[in-house]
Structure formats: structure tokens, C-alpha cells
Amino acid sequence: MSDIIRGGQFLVKETKCEDIFTPEDFNEEQIMMRDSVIEFVDKELWPNKERFEKKDYALTEEVMRKAGELGYLSVAVPAAYGGMEMGFINTVLVCDYISGATGSFSTAFGAHTGIGTMPITLYGTEEQKQKYVPKLASGEWFGAYCLTEPGAGSDANSGKTKAVLSEDGTHYKITGGKMWISNAGFCNVFIVFARIEDDKNITGFIVENDPSNGISLGDEEHKLGIRSSSTRQVFFNETKVPVENMLAGRGEGFKIAMNALNVGRIKLAAACLEAQRRTISGAVQYANERVQFKTPISSFGAIQAKIAEMTTNAYAGESATYRAAADIENRINIRVSEGNSHQEAELKGVEEFAIECSILKVAVSEDVQACTDEGIQIFGGMGFSEDAPMESAWRDARIARIYEGTNEINRMLSVGMLVKKAMKGHVDLLGPAMAVAEELMGIPSFDVPDYSELFAEEKEMIAKLKKVFLMVAGAAVQKYGAELESHQQLLMAASDILIEIYMAESTILRTEKLAKKEGEDKVQEQIAMAKLYLYHAVDIVNQKGKEGIVSFAEGDEQRMMLMGLKRFTKYTNMPNVVALREKIAAKIISENKYAF
């Protein structure tokens, strides 16, 4: 057990490329699954883009039913409750490829399969699971999740909805209002969070949607994007819920909510991947066809730079998302082999990698926004028109930085969870941080290393970026201790360093693994992307490191840390950024699509 990978450990342990899973490692079953999902999207979703933009809620419900018939709603559900019981990688894969056409459908899909169904499969009693999960897995019923209230958003545990036990002790009466409830317009069952008496924590309940039982809905919300995702307020007025419909125990709702969000975060990252691939393919096809100054605009360097950056970010997002998905799946399998129930194994497996889930949520949701924004720019004036698919993609992308916990909350969580893990002794941050502090006092080596092997210098850069995090975060923890939580701007800077390290390392490891398998000459563009991503990561780490150091250190300590920062972000051989971008863009332009 001692050598299994723990969440957050990527910071202090060297990961070998053989130990990570990549999209090139999909097995036959996974490739078939991917292709069948793409076929579903091309047939049912992509041709109906206009209807989704015109708030055709009935269409969303109709295609959700079709997804149920094809088994896509049941991928993560245990076989005992009518599901396919596929591994975690498959869950992520389906979520990825089903989400590329319209945010309206992917929100409905994500809300139903994730926070609508999962709390019951992971926390329900045997009776609750037998009663509800088969209907949810088949798409006969749909689920929704009622956590947010007008006064309780990011502070989810502050909700005012009340649950009062009846005098005869047979049921609770729930009263209160919830808002931003995805799938509210067509769901059959709600997961509702309410407070019993003056409990410190909220409690979860399974509530069937019966209008005669004090349940009413607000009008459909008018939203910037995800227009055909049914989003309404839900009001409960002394709604009777049998005591046996309490989910987990009294006061355990907050825990359910937080763990459901961990899974939701990696799935949200996955849901932003195919959207990027399709945006890149659409943009390059337009750039190849659009002629200005007697030449296709794809031959202009300014456009090629955009295509290369969009492609590199998408490739990095895939690399990191599937790396984490496999780590979670392996962790679940280990726990099952040790005799844990499916419920317990999945809960603990995902919880172990909560840091990575938060990192991915932030990084990939910001990349999809940048990607769709550049997609509009490549289309020019046409991109701003509703006749082209870019403006709806841009609007749909915007919600990704808000739901499943805002990116600001997730940034602070990623560092906060890491510090907590270190305090518990699950990840040794202190030892490595002390070693970095000592290294700063020593004389740097001036030997010129041997960088003849692929990525030798890049991997050394990654190791140095990890030292920057340990130096900055270590000094901040020493200075502020438990008070660090209240220094949000420092946490945000530290988390950006953490995010870049995970994303850049994942991209390099995926490409190294691929180069060993295919040969370096066959994967020149992937090598270029790994180098380009790292180049930007070094810049961000440098900027955020400096911001942190000058904000909490002064005098000699500040000078020494700034010298350390300079040393740890210094290349021996700088990459030729323009040449890297040209190589990446040439491949995409010649293939006329995202090609990796």
C-alpha cells in the first residue's frame, strides 16, 4: 500500500510517464464507447443547435430520454441497480464526448448523472437505491439537486430551508426556496438539503416531485448561455418527506454536497474538452476557407498563433483530466479489492484526489472560455453572429467558471486541502520545503547538465517549479500558520502555481509516454505542445511567485526568495516559441481539424 499514489503527491514525488494513463491508452471498449457517443452527438445534438439556442426545453428532455435508452445515463451506476458499472475513466470519457455540441444538453446530462443520481448511489440505503436508481439510470426518471438558495451560494452550509419532524415521527415537513436548479422543469426527484432544528450542518433528503405536496416552481430563468437547460427556482411549502427518505444521517448533508461536488469538478473539466476540440475544428475549417488578401487566413502567423495556443491548451486539458481519472479509478479498485463496498470505494477514491479535481475544474473551464473567445476572433465579424456556432459556444462556456464551486473557491480549496493533507502527514510538504530553504542558502551548481534525452530539461524545469511552490507556500505557512486561509490573494497566487505544475507535468508525461511508444519523429507536434505549454507555465509561475513573495516577505528574506525564484524559473535553453506554434498550427491546418 505504501507506494500507491496519493492526491497532491505529484508536488513532492517524481511521476514516471509509464505510471500515468493517457487518451492514447484507451482500450477497445473505451474507443467503441467514445465513437458511439460521438455518433449520438452528431445525430441528435449538433444538427439541433439552433433549437437549443431558442430555449426548446422539450428537446432537451427528449434527447435526455434517448441518452437513457442508449445507456449513457447509467455508465457509473452499479449493475445491481440497472447500470453499466463501468470504471471511472469511462464515466469521464462519456461525460467528455457527450458535452461537445451544446452546454444546454451537457448541463442537463451532468446534473442528472452527477449530482442528481450519484448522492443516492453513494449515500443511499439499499432500499433507497433499489427504489430510485434503476429509474434514474434508464432515463425513465430524471434527477435534480437542490442546494443553492438566494442567500446560500458558495457558503452552501448557510441554507435556511427547514425540515421539521412531524408529531407522529413518520415524516419531515420541508419549507424553503432553492434557486438555479438544473433540470427542475422536467425532473421526477430532487435531492434537497435542509436544516433540522438548529443543527450545525444541513441534512440531505430524497424528495419526489409531486406538485400536490407543496412543491411549486418559478419561471424558467433567462440566462446568458445554456439556454435550453431547464433552470428554475423550486419552492417547498410543508412538503412531506417520509423519514426513510433522509439521505445518509442527520447533519451529513454538507458532507454529501462537498463530495458530490468533487466528482462534479473532474466531470466538468471533462465536459469542457470536446467543446474545445469542436471549437478548434470549426475555427480551423473556417480559417482554411476564408480568403483575405488573396490567401486563406490560416496562412497568417497571427491566426496560426491562435490555433496553436487553443490546441495546446486542449491537449494539456486532456492529458491532466485522464491522468487524474485513472488515478481515481486505480484508487477505487484498490479499495474494492480490500473489501470496501462500491459506495465507500468510490467516495474515498474521489475524495483522495479532491485537490486534482479542483485544479482541473479551474484550468479546463478557463481554457474553454479562452478557446471559444479565440474561435469568435478567428471567425471575425461572422463569429459575433448567431449564424455561426462560436457565439453560443462562448456563452455556454461562461457558466463553467461558476458552477461546481466558483473558480475562486476552487483555487483556495486546492491549496487549503494540500496544506491540510500535509498537517495530517498524508503528503510530506515540510521536508521538501525545508530542503528548498536550505538550497537557497547554498551555492548553485554551474555544471552544464546533459539534456540530450527527450524532455530532460523540461522535467528539470518542472522539478524547479515545484521548488517555487514549496518555497512560496512553505514561507507563507510558516508566517501565517492557520491564518493563511484569510489571506486569499496569497492562496490564489499559490494555487495558480500549483495548477500550472500539474497541467504542464501531465502534458510532458503524456507526450513522453507517446514518444517512447511511437518514436519521437512521429510525435513532433505533441512534443512542441508540451514545450509550449511549459513555456507559458514558467511565465505564470514566475509572475505569481513574485506577487506572493513581494506581498509577504521583506528585506533579506524577500531578496533571497526573489533570487531563488529567478534560479528556479531559468531555462538553460529557451524554446523558440514562434517555431513551436508554427509546427503545431501546420498540423491542425493540414488536417483541417483538432488532430490529437
Coordinates of C-alpha atoms in Angstrom, one line a residue:
M1 CA 0.0 0.0 0.0
S2 CA 2.9 2.4 0.7
D3 CA 3.7 3.1 -2.9
I4 CA 0.2 3.9 -4.1
I5 CA -0.2 7.4 -5.4
R6 CA -1.9 9.9 -3.1
G7 CA -3.7 13.0 -4.1
G8 CA -1.5 16.1 -4.1
Q9 CA 1.6 14.0 -4.0
F10 CA 2.6 15.0 -7.6
L11 CA 4.2 18.0 -5.9
V12 CA 6.8 16.1 -3.9
K13 CA 7.2 12.8 -5.9
E14 CA 8.5 12.3 -9.3
T15 CA 6.0 10.6 -11.5
K16 CA 7.2 8.4 -14.3
C17 CA 5.4 8.5 -17.7
E18 CA 4.7 4.8 -17.5
D19 CA 2.6 5.4 -14.4
I20 CA 0.1 7.7 -16.0
F21 CA -2.9 6.9 -18.1
T22 CA -3.4 8.9 -21.4
P23 CA -6.1 9.1 -24.0
E24 CA -3.8 7.1 -26.3
D25 CA -4.2 4.2 -23.8
F26 CA -8.0 3.8 -24.3
N27 CA -8.8 0.1 -24.7
E28 CA -11.2 -1.3 -27.3
E29 CA -14.3 -0.9 -25.2
Q30 CA -13.4 2.7 -24.5
I31 CA -12.8 3.5 -28.1
M32 CA -16.2 1.9 -29.0
M33 CA -17.9 3.9 -26.3
R34 CA -16.3 7.1 -27.5
D35 CA -17.3 6.6 -31.1
S36 CA -20.9 5.7 -30.2
V37 CA -21.2 8.8 -28.1
I38 CA -19.8 11.0 -30.9
E39 CA -22.3 9.4 -33.3
F40 CA -25.1 10.2 -30.8
V41 CA -24.0 13.9 -30.6
D42 CA -23.6 14.2 -34.4
K43 CA -27.1 12.8 -34.9
E44 CA -29.2 14.1 -32.0
L45 CA -27.5 17.3 -30.8
W46 CA -25.3 19.0 -33.3
P47 CA -28.0 19.4 -36.1
N48 CA -30.4 20.8 -33.4
K49 CA -28.1 23.6 -32.2
E50 CA -30.5 26.3 -33.2
R51 CA -33.4 24.7 -31.3
F52 CA -31.3 24.5 -28.2
E53 CA -30.5 28.2 -28.5
K54 CA -34.2 29.0 -28.9
K55 CA -35.0 27.6 -25.4
D56 CA -36.5 24.4 -26.6
Y57 CA -36.7 22.7 -23.2
A58 CA -38.8 19.8 -24.6
L59 CA -36.0 18.9 -26.9
T60 CA -33.5 18.7 -24.0
E61 CA -35.8 16.3 -22.2
E62 CA -36.4 14.3 -25.4
V63 CA -32.6 13.8 -26.1
M64 CA -32.0 13.0 -22.4
R65 CA -34.5 10.1 -22.8
K66 CA -32.7 8.9 -25.9
A67 CA -29.4 9.1 -24.0
G68 CA -31.1 7.0 -21.3
E69 CA -32.2 4.4 -23.8
L70 CA -28.6 4.1 -25.1
G71 CA -27.3 3.5 -21.6
Y72 CA -25.3 6.8 -21.3
L73 CA -27.1 7.8 -18.1
S74 CA -26.1 4.5 -16.4
V75 CA -22.3 4.3 -17.1
A76 CA -21.3 5.0 -13.5
V77 CA -24.3 3.1 -11.9
P78 CA -23.6 -0.3 -10.3
A79 CA -25.1 -3.3 -12.2
A80 CA -27.2 -4.2 -9.2
Y81 CA -29.3 -1.1 -9.9
G82 CA -29.6 -1.4 -13.7
G83 CA -26.3 0.3 -14.6
M84 CA -23.4 -0.5 -16.8
E85 CA -21.0 -0.3 -13.8
M86 CA -18.1 0.9 -15.9
G87 CA -14.9 2.3 -14.5
F88 CA -14.2 5.9 -13.6
I89 CA -12.3 6.5 -16.8
N90 CA -15.4 5.5 -18.8
T91 CA -17.6 7.8 -16.7
V92 CA -15.2 10.7 -17.5
L93 CA -14.9 9.7 -21.2
V94 CA -18.7 9.7 -21.8
C95 CA -19.0 13.0 -20.0
D96 CA -16.2 14.4 -22.2
Y97 CA -17.6 13.3 -25.6
I98 CA -21.3 13.9 -24.9
S99 CA -20.7 17.5 -24.0
G100 CA -19.2 19.0 -27.1
A101 CA -22.2 20.2 -29.0
T102 CA -24.3 22.3 -26.6
G103 CA -23.9 23.4 -23.0
S104 CA -27.7 23.0 -22.6
F105 CA -27.6 19.3 -23.0
S106 CA -24.3 18.8 -21.2
T107 CA -25.7 20.7 -18.2
A108 CA -28.8 18.5 -18.1
F109 CA -26.7 15.4 -18.5
G110 CA -24.2 16.4 -15.9
A111 CA -26.8 17.5 -13.4
H112 CA -28.7 14.2 -13.8
T113 CA -25.9 11.7 -13.9
G114 CA -23.8 13.5 -11.3
I115 CA -25.5 15.4 -8.5
G116 CA -28.9 14.1 -9.4
T117 CA -28.2 10.4 -9.2
M118 CA -24.8 10.0 -7.5
P119 CA -25.8 11.1 -4.0
I120 CA -28.3 8.2 -3.9
T121 CA -25.8 5.6 -5.3
L122 CA -23.1 6.8 -2.9
Y123 CA -25.0 7.6 0.2
G124 CA -28.4 5.8 -0.1
T125 CA -29.6 2.9 1.8
E126 CA -30.2 -0.4 0.0
E127 CA -33.9 0.3 -0.1
Q128 CA -33.4 3.9 -1.5
K129 CA -31.1 2.6 -4.2
Q130 CA -33.4 -0.2 -5.3
K131 CA -36.3 2.3 -5.4
Y132 CA -34.8 5.2 -7.2
V133 CA -31.5 4.4 -9.0
P134 CA -32.8 2.0 -11.7
K135 CA -35.4 4.6 -12.9
L136 CA -32.7 7.3 -12.9
A137 CA -30.2 5.1 -14.7
S138 CA -32.6 4.2 -17.5
G139 CA -33.9 7.8 -18.0
E140 CA -37.4 6.8 -17.0
W141 CA -37.0 9.4 -14.2
F142 CA -34.7 12.5 -14.1
G143 CA -33.0 13.9 -11.1
A144 CA -32.2 17.4 -9.8
Y145 CA -30.2 18.8 -6.9
C146 CA -31.5 21.5 -4.6
L147 CA -28.6 23.0 -2.7
T148 CA -28.3 26.7 -3.6
E149 CA -30.6 29.3 -2.1
P150 CA -30.9 33.1 -2.6
G151 CA -28.7 33.6 0.5
A152 CA -26.6 30.5 0.3
G153 CA -24.3 30.2 -2.8
S154 CA -20.6 29.5 -2.2
D155 CA -21.4 29.3 1.5
A156 CA -23.6 26.2 0.9
N157 CA -24.0 25.2 4.5
S158 CA -25.7 28.5 5.4
G159 CA -29.1 27.5 3.8
K160 CA -32.3 28.5 5.6
T161 CA -34.6 25.7 4.2
K162 CA -36.1 23.9 7.2
A163 CA -37.0 20.3 7.8
V164 CA -39.4 19.8 10.8
L165 CA -40.2 16.3 12.1
S166 CA -44.0 15.6 12.3
E167 CA -45.5 14.9 15.7
D168 CA -46.0 11.2 14.9
G169 CA -42.4 10.9 13.8
T170 CA -43.2 9.4 10.4
H171 CA -42.1 12.3 8.1
Y172 CA -40.4 15.6 7.8
K173 CA -42.0 18.8 6.5
I174 CA -39.7 20.8 4.3
T175 CA -40.2 24.5 3.8
G176 CA -37.9 26.9 1.9
G177 CA -36.8 28.1 -1.5
K178 CA -34.0 26.9 -3.8
M179 CA -32.6 28.6 -6.9
W180 CA -30.6 27.8 -10.0
I181 CA -31.9 24.3 -10.0
S182 CA -30.9 22.5 -13.2
N183 CA -33.5 20.1 -14.7
A184 CA -36.2 21.5 -12.3
G185 CA -38.7 21.7 -15.2
F186 CA -38.8 18.0 -16.0
C187 CA -37.3 16.1 -13.1
N188 CA -39.1 13.5 -11.0
V189 CA -37.0 13.5 -7.9
F190 CA -35.0 16.2 -6.1
I191 CA -32.0 15.8 -3.7
V192 CA -32.9 18.5 -1.2
F193 CA -30.7 20.0 1.5
A194 CA -32.5 21.4 4.6
R195 CA -31.7 22.1 8.2
I196 CA -33.3 20.2 11.1
E197 CA -33.8 22.4 14.2
D198 CA -30.6 24.4 14.8
D199 CA -28.2 21.7 13.5
K200 CA -24.7 23.0 12.6
N201 CA -24.9 21.1 9.3
I202 CA -27.6 20.6 6.7
T203 CA -29.2 17.2 6.0
G204 CA -30.0 15.6 2.6
F205 CA -33.4 14.2 1.6
I206 CA -34.8 12.4 -1.4
V207 CA -37.9 14.3 -2.4
E208 CA -40.3 13.1 -5.2
N209 CA -41.6 15.9 -7.4
D210 CA -45.3 16.0 -6.6
P211 CA -47.0 19.4 -7.1
S212 CA -49.8 18.4 -4.8
N213 CA -47.3 18.0 -1.9
G214 CA -46.4 21.7 -1.5
I215 CA -43.9 21.9 -4.4
S216 CA -44.0 24.7 -6.9
L217 CA -41.6 26.1 -9.5
G218 CA -40.6 29.5 -10.6
D219 CA -40.5 30.5 -14.2
E220 CA -37.6 29.4 -16.4
E221 CA -34.6 31.7 -15.8
H222 CA -33.4 33.8 -18.8
K223 CA -29.7 33.1 -18.9
L224 CA -26.6 34.2 -20.9
G225 CA -25.9 30.7 -22.1
I226 CA -27.1 27.0 -21.6
R227 CA -30.5 28.3 -22.8
S228 CA -32.3 25.0 -23.1
S229 CA -31.1 23.8 -19.8
S230 CA -34.2 24.0 -17.6
T231 CA -33.2 26.3 -14.7
R232 CA -35.8 27.3 -12.2
Q233 CA -36.5 28.2 -8.6
V234 CA -38.1 25.4 -6.5
F235 CA -40.3 26.2 -3.5
F236 CA -41.2 23.8 -0.8
N237 CA -44.2 24.6 1.5
E238 CA -44.5 22.0 4.2
T239 CA -43.6 19.3 1.7
K240 CA -44.0 15.9 3.4
V241 CA -41.0 13.6 3.1
P242 CA -41.0 10.2 4.8
V243 CA -38.3 9.8 7.4
E244 CA -36.9 6.8 5.4
N245 CA -36.1 9.3 2.6
M246 CA -33.3 11.0 4.6
L247 CA -30.0 10.6 2.8
A248 CA -27.2 9.3 5.0
G249 CA -27.5 10.6 8.5
R250 CA -28.8 13.7 10.2
G251 CA -26.4 16.7 9.6
E252 CA -24.5 14.8 6.9
G253 CA -25.8 16.8 4.1
F254 CA -22.9 19.2 3.9
K255 CA -20.5 16.2 3.5
I256 CA -22.7 14.8 0.7
A257 CA -22.8 18.1 -1.0
M258 CA -19.0 18.5 -0.9
N259 CA -18.2 15.0 -2.1
A260 CA -20.7 15.2 -4.9
L261 CA -19.0 18.4 -6.0
N262 CA -15.6 16.7 -6.1
V263 CA -16.8 14.2 -8.7
G264 CA -18.7 17.0 -10.4
R265 CA -15.5 19.0 -10.7
I266 CA -13.5 16.5 -12.7
K267 CA -16.5 15.7 -14.8
L268 CA -16.9 19.4 -15.5
A269 CA -13.3 19.6 -16.7
A270 CA -14.1 16.6 -19.0
A271 CA -17.2 18.3 -20.3
C272 CA -15.0 21.2 -21.4
L273 CA -12.7 19.1 -23.6
E274 CA -14.8 18.0 -26.6
A275 CA -16.2 21.6 -26.6
Q276 CA -12.6 22.7 -27.2
R277 CA -11.9 20.1 -29.9
R278 CA -15.0 21.0 -31.8
T279 CA -14.3 24.8 -31.5
I280 CA -10.8 24.3 -32.8
S281 CA -12.0 22.1 -35.7
G282 CA -14.7 24.7 -36.6
A283 CA -12.2 27.6 -36.3
V284 CA -9.5 26.0 -38.5
Q285 CA -12.1 24.9 -41.1
Y286 CA -13.3 28.5 -41.4
A287 CA -9.7 29.8 -41.4
N288 CA -8.8 27.4 -44.3
E289 CA -11.8 28.6 -46.3
R290 CA -11.8 32.3 -45.6
V291 CA -9.7 34.2 -48.1
Q292 CA -8.4 37.7 -47.5
F293 CA -5.6 39.4 -49.4
K294 CA -5.9 36.6 -51.9
T295 CA -4.8 34.0 -49.4
P296 CA -6.6 31.7 -46.8
I297 CA -6.3 33.4 -43.4
S298 CA -4.9 30.2 -41.9
S299 CA -1.7 31.0 -43.6
F300 CA -1.3 34.2 -41.5
G301 CA 1.0 33.9 -38.5
A302 CA -1.4 35.8 -36.2
I303 CA -4.1 33.2 -36.9
Q304 CA -1.7 30.3 -36.6
A305 CA -0.6 31.5 -33.2
K306 CA -4.3 31.4 -32.0
I307 CA -4.8 27.9 -33.5
A308 CA -1.6 26.6 -31.8
E309 CA -2.4 28.0 -28.4
M310 CA -6.0 26.7 -28.5
T311 CA -4.8 23.3 -29.5
T312 CA -2.1 23.2 -26.9
N313 CA -4.5 24.0 -24.1
A314 CA -7.0 21.4 -25.2
Y315 CA -4.2 18.8 -25.4
A316 CA -3.0 19.8 -21.9
G317 CA -6.5 19.6 -20.5
E318 CA -7.0 16.0 -21.9
S319 CA -3.6 15.0 -20.5
A320 CA -4.3 16.1 -17.0
T321 CA -8.0 15.1 -16.9
Y322 CA -7.4 11.5 -17.9
R323 CA -4.3 11.2 -15.7
A324 CA -6.5 12.1 -12.7
A325 CA -9.4 9.9 -13.8
A326 CA -7.1 6.9 -13.9
D327 CA -5.6 7.7 -10.5
I328 CA -9.1 7.8 -9.1
E329 CA -10.1 4.6 -10.8
N330 CA -7.0 2.8 -9.5
R331 CA -7.7 4.0 -6.0
I332 CA -11.3 2.8 -6.2
N333 CA -10.1 -0.6 -7.5
I334 CA -7.6 -0.9 -4.6
R335 CA -10.3 -0.2 -2.1
V336 CA -12.7 -2.7 -3.7
S337 CA -10.0 -5.4 -3.6
E338 CA -9.5 -4.6 0.1
G339 CA -13.2 -5.3 0.8
N340 CA -14.7 -1.8 0.7
S341 CA -18.2 -1.5 -0.8
H342 CA -18.6 0.1 -4.2
Q343 CA -20.1 3.2 -2.3
E344 CA -17.2 3.5 0.1
A345 CA -14.5 2.9 -2.5
E346 CA -15.8 5.5 -4.9
L347 CA -16.3 8.1 -2.2
K348 CA -12.9 7.7 -0.8
G349 CA -11.2 7.3 -4.2
V350 CA -12.6 10.6 -5.4
E351 CA -12.0 12.3 -2.1
E352 CA -8.4 11.3 -2.2
F353 CA -7.9 13.3 -5.4
A354 CA -10.1 16.3 -4.5
I355 CA -7.1 18.6 -5.0
E356 CA -6.6 17.4 -8.6
C357 CA -10.4 17.7 -9.2
S358 CA -10.3 21.4 -8.1
I359 CA -7.2 22.1 -10.2
L360 CA -8.8 20.6 -13.3
K361 CA -12.1 22.4 -12.8
V362 CA -10.3 25.7 -12.8
A363 CA -7.8 25.1 -15.6
V364 CA -10.0 23.5 -18.1
S365 CA -13.0 25.8 -17.6
E366 CA -10.7 28.8 -18.2
D367 CA -9.2 27.2 -21.2
V368 CA -12.6 26.5 -22.8
Q369 CA -13.5 30.2 -22.4
A370 CA -10.3 31.3 -24.0
C371 CA -10.8 28.8 -26.8
T372 CA -14.3 29.9 -27.7
D373 CA -13.2 33.5 -27.4
E374 CA -10.4 33.0 -29.9
G375 CA -12.9 31.0 -32.0
I376 CA -15.0 34.1 -32.3
Q377 CA -11.9 36.1 -33.2
I378 CA -10.9 33.8 -36.0
F379 CA -14.4 34.0 -37.5
G380 CA -14.1 37.8 -37.2
G381 CA -17.4 39.6 -37.6
M382 CA -19.1 36.3 -38.6
G383 CA -18.1 34.9 -35.2
F384 CA -20.3 37.6 -33.5
S385 CA -23.3 36.5 -35.4
E386 CA -25.8 33.8 -34.2
D387 CA -25.5 32.3 -37.7
A388 CA -22.0 30.9 -36.7
P389 CA -21.6 28.4 -33.9
M390 CA -19.0 30.4 -32.0
E391 CA -21.1 32.9 -30.1
S392 CA -23.3 30.2 -28.5
A393 CA -20.1 28.2 -27.6
W394 CA -18.7 31.3 -25.9
R395 CA -21.9 32.0 -24.0
D396 CA -22.2 28.3 -22.9
A397 CA -18.6 28.2 -21.8
R398 CA -19.1 31.1 -19.4
I399 CA -21.0 29.1 -16.8
A400 CA -18.2 26.6 -16.4
R401 CA -16.2 29.0 -14.2
I402 CA -19.1 29.4 -11.9
Y403 CA -20.8 26.2 -11.2
E404 CA -19.5 23.2 -9.1
G405 CA -17.9 25.9 -6.9
T406 CA -16.6 29.1 -8.5
N407 CA -13.0 29.1 -9.7
E408 CA -12.0 31.4 -6.9
I409 CA -13.4 28.9 -4.3
N410 CA -11.7 26.0 -6.1
R411 CA -8.4 27.9 -6.2
M412 CA -8.4 28.4 -2.5
L413 CA -9.6 24.9 -1.9
S414 CA -6.8 23.3 -3.8
V415 CA -4.1 24.9 -1.7
G416 CA -6.1 24.7 1.5
M417 CA -6.7 20.9 1.0
L418 CA -3.0 20.4 0.3
V419 CA -1.9 22.2 3.5
K420 CA -4.5 20.1 5.5
K421 CA -3.1 16.9 3.9
A422 CA 0.4 18.0 4.9
M423 CA -0.8 18.6 8.5
K424 CA -2.2 15.1 8.6
G425 CA 1.0 13.7 7.3
H426 CA -0.6 12.3 4.1
V427 CA 1.7 14.4 1.9
D428 CA 5.1 15.4 3.2
L429 CA 5.4 19.1 2.3
L430 CA 7.5 20.1 5.2
G431 CA 10.6 18.0 4.5
P432 CA 10.8 19.2 0.8
A433 CA 10.1 22.8 1.8
M434 CA 12.9 22.7 4.3
A435 CA 15.2 21.2 1.7
V436 CA 14.4 24.1 -0.7
A437 CA 15.0 26.7 2.0
E438 CA 18.5 25.1 2.6
E439 CA 19.2 25.0 -1.1
L440 CA 18.6 28.8 -1.2
M441 CA 21.4 29.3 1.3
G442 CA 23.8 27.1 -0.7
I443 CA 25.8 27.9 -3.8
P444 CA 24.1 26.9 -7.0
S445 CA 25.8 24.4 -9.3
F446 CA 27.2 25.8 -12.5
D447 CA 27.7 22.4 -14.3
V448 CA 26.0 22.2 -17.7
P449 CA 23.7 19.2 -17.5
D450 CA 23.3 16.7 -20.2
Y451 CA 20.0 17.4 -21.9
S452 CA 20.3 15.0 -24.8
E453 CA 17.4 12.9 -23.8
L454 CA 13.9 14.0 -24.7
F455 CA 12.4 16.3 -22.1
A456 CA 15.4 16.1 -19.8
E457 CA 15.5 19.9 -19.5
E458 CA 11.7 20.2 -19.3
K459 CA 11.5 17.7 -16.5
E460 CA 14.2 19.5 -14.6
M461 CA 12.1 22.7 -15.1
I462 CA 9.1 21.0 -13.6
A463 CA 11.1 19.9 -10.6
K464 CA 12.3 23.6 -10.2
L465 CA 8.7 24.9 -10.5
K466 CA 7.8 22.5 -7.7
K467 CA 10.5 24.2 -5.6
V468 CA 8.9 27.6 -6.3
F469 CA 5.6 26.3 -4.9
L470 CA 7.3 24.8 -1.8
M471 CA 9.4 27.9 -1.2
V472 CA 6.4 30.3 -1.5
A473 CA 3.8 28.2 0.2
G474 CA 6.3 27.0 2.8
A475 CA 7.3 30.5 3.8
A476 CA 3.6 31.6 3.8
V477 CA 2.5 28.7 6.1
Q478 CA 5.4 29.5 8.4
K479 CA 4.5 33.1 8.6
Y480 CA 0.7 32.8 8.9
G481 CA 0.1 29.3 10.1
A482 CA -3.7 28.5 10.3
E483 CA -4.4 32.2 9.5
L484 CA -3.3 31.5 5.9
E485 CA -6.9 30.9 5.0
S486 CA -7.8 34.5 5.5
H487 CA -5.0 35.7 3.1
Q488 CA -7.0 34.9 0.0
Q489 CA -4.9 36.7 -2.6
L490 CA -1.8 34.7 -1.5
L491 CA -3.8 31.5 -1.7
M492 CA -4.9 32.4 -5.2
A493 CA -1.3 33.1 -6.3
A494 CA -0.1 29.8 -4.8
S495 CA -2.9 27.9 -6.5
D496 CA -2.0 29.3 -9.9
I497 CA 1.5 27.9 -9.4
L498 CA 0.1 24.5 -8.3
I499 CA -2.3 24.4 -11.3
E500 CA 0.4 25.1 -13.8
I501 CA 2.7 22.5 -12.3
Y502 CA 0.0 19.8 -12.6
M503 CA -1.1 20.7 -16.1
A504 CA 2.4 21.1 -17.5
E505 CA 3.7 17.9 -15.9
S506 CA 0.7 15.9 -17.2
T507 CA 1.3 17.2 -20.7
I508 CA 5.0 16.3 -20.7
L509 CA 4.4 12.9 -19.2
R510 CA 1.7 12.0 -21.7
T511 CA 3.9 13.1 -24.6
E512 CA 7.0 11.3 -23.3
K513 CA 4.9 8.1 -23.0
L514 CA 3.7 8.5 -26.5
A515 CA 7.2 9.3 -27.9
K516 CA 8.5 6.1 -26.3
K517 CA 5.7 4.1 -27.9
E518 CA 5.6 5.7 -31.4
G519 CA 9.1 7.2 -31.7
E520 CA 10.0 10.9 -31.4
D521 CA 9.8 11.6 -35.1
K522 CA 6.1 10.6 -35.2
V523 CA 5.0 12.9 -32.4
Q524 CA 6.8 16.2 -33.2
E525 CA 3.7 18.3 -32.8
Q526 CA 2.9 16.8 -29.4
I527 CA 6.4 17.5 -28.3
A528 CA 6.0 21.1 -29.5
M529 CA 2.8 21.4 -27.4
A530 CA 4.4 20.0 -24.3
K531 CA 7.2 22.5 -24.6
L532 CA 4.9 25.5 -25.5
Y533 CA 2.6 24.7 -22.5
L534 CA 5.6 24.6 -20.2
Y535 CA 7.0 27.9 -21.5
H536 CA 3.8 29.6 -20.5
A537 CA 3.6 27.8 -17.2
V538 CA 7.1 29.0 -16.3
D539 CA 6.0 32.6 -17.1
I540 CA 2.9 32.3 -14.9
V541 CA 4.8 30.7 -12.0
N542 CA 7.4 33.5 -12.2
Q543 CA 4.7 36.2 -12.1
K544 CA 2.6 34.6 -9.4
G545 CA 5.7 33.6 -7.3
K546 CA 6.9 37.2 -7.5
E547 CA 3.5 38.5 -6.5
G548 CA 3.4 36.3 -3.5
I549 CA 7.0 36.9 -2.3
V550 CA 6.8 40.8 -2.5
S551 CA 3.5 40.7 -0.7
F552 CA 4.5 38.8 2.4
A553 CA 8.3 38.9 2.7
E554 CA 10.6 41.8 3.1
G555 CA 14.2 42.7 3.5
D556 CA 16.8 39.9 3.2
E557 CA 14.2 37.2 3.1
Q558 CA 12.5 38.8 0.2
R559 CA 15.7 39.3 -1.7
M560 CA 16.8 35.7 -1.1
M561 CA 13.4 34.3 -2.2
L562 CA 13.4 36.5 -5.4
M563 CA 16.9 35.2 -6.2
G564 CA 15.5 31.7 -5.7
L565 CA 12.6 32.4 -7.9
K566 CA 14.9 33.6 -10.6
R567 CA 17.0 30.5 -10.3
F568 CA 14.0 28.1 -10.3
T569 CA 12.4 29.7 -13.4
K570 CA 15.5 29.9 -15.5
Y571 CA 15.9 27.8 -18.7
T572 CA 19.3 26.8 -19.9
N573 CA 17.9 26.6 -23.4
M574 CA 14.9 28.8 -24.2
P575 CA 12.4 27.2 -26.6
N576 CA 11.7 29.0 -29.9
V577 CA 8.1 29.8 -29.2
V578 CA 7.2 31.0 -32.7
A579 CA 8.7 27.9 -34.3
L580 CA 6.7 25.7 -31.8
R581 CA 3.5 27.4 -32.7
E582 CA 4.1 27.1 -36.4
K583 CA 4.7 23.4 -36.1
I584 CA 1.5 22.8 -34.1
A585 CA -0.6 25.0 -36.3
A586 CA 0.7 23.4 -39.5
K587 CA -0.6 20.0 -38.4
I588 CA -4.0 21.3 -37.5
I589 CA -4.3 23.4 -40.7
S590 CA -3.3 20.4 -42.9
E591 CA -5.7 18.0 -41.1
N592 CA -8.4 20.7 -41.1
K593 CA -9.4 19.6 -37.5
Y594 CA -8.2 19.1 -34.0
A595 CA -5.9 16.1 -34.7
F596 CA -4.7 14.6 -31.4

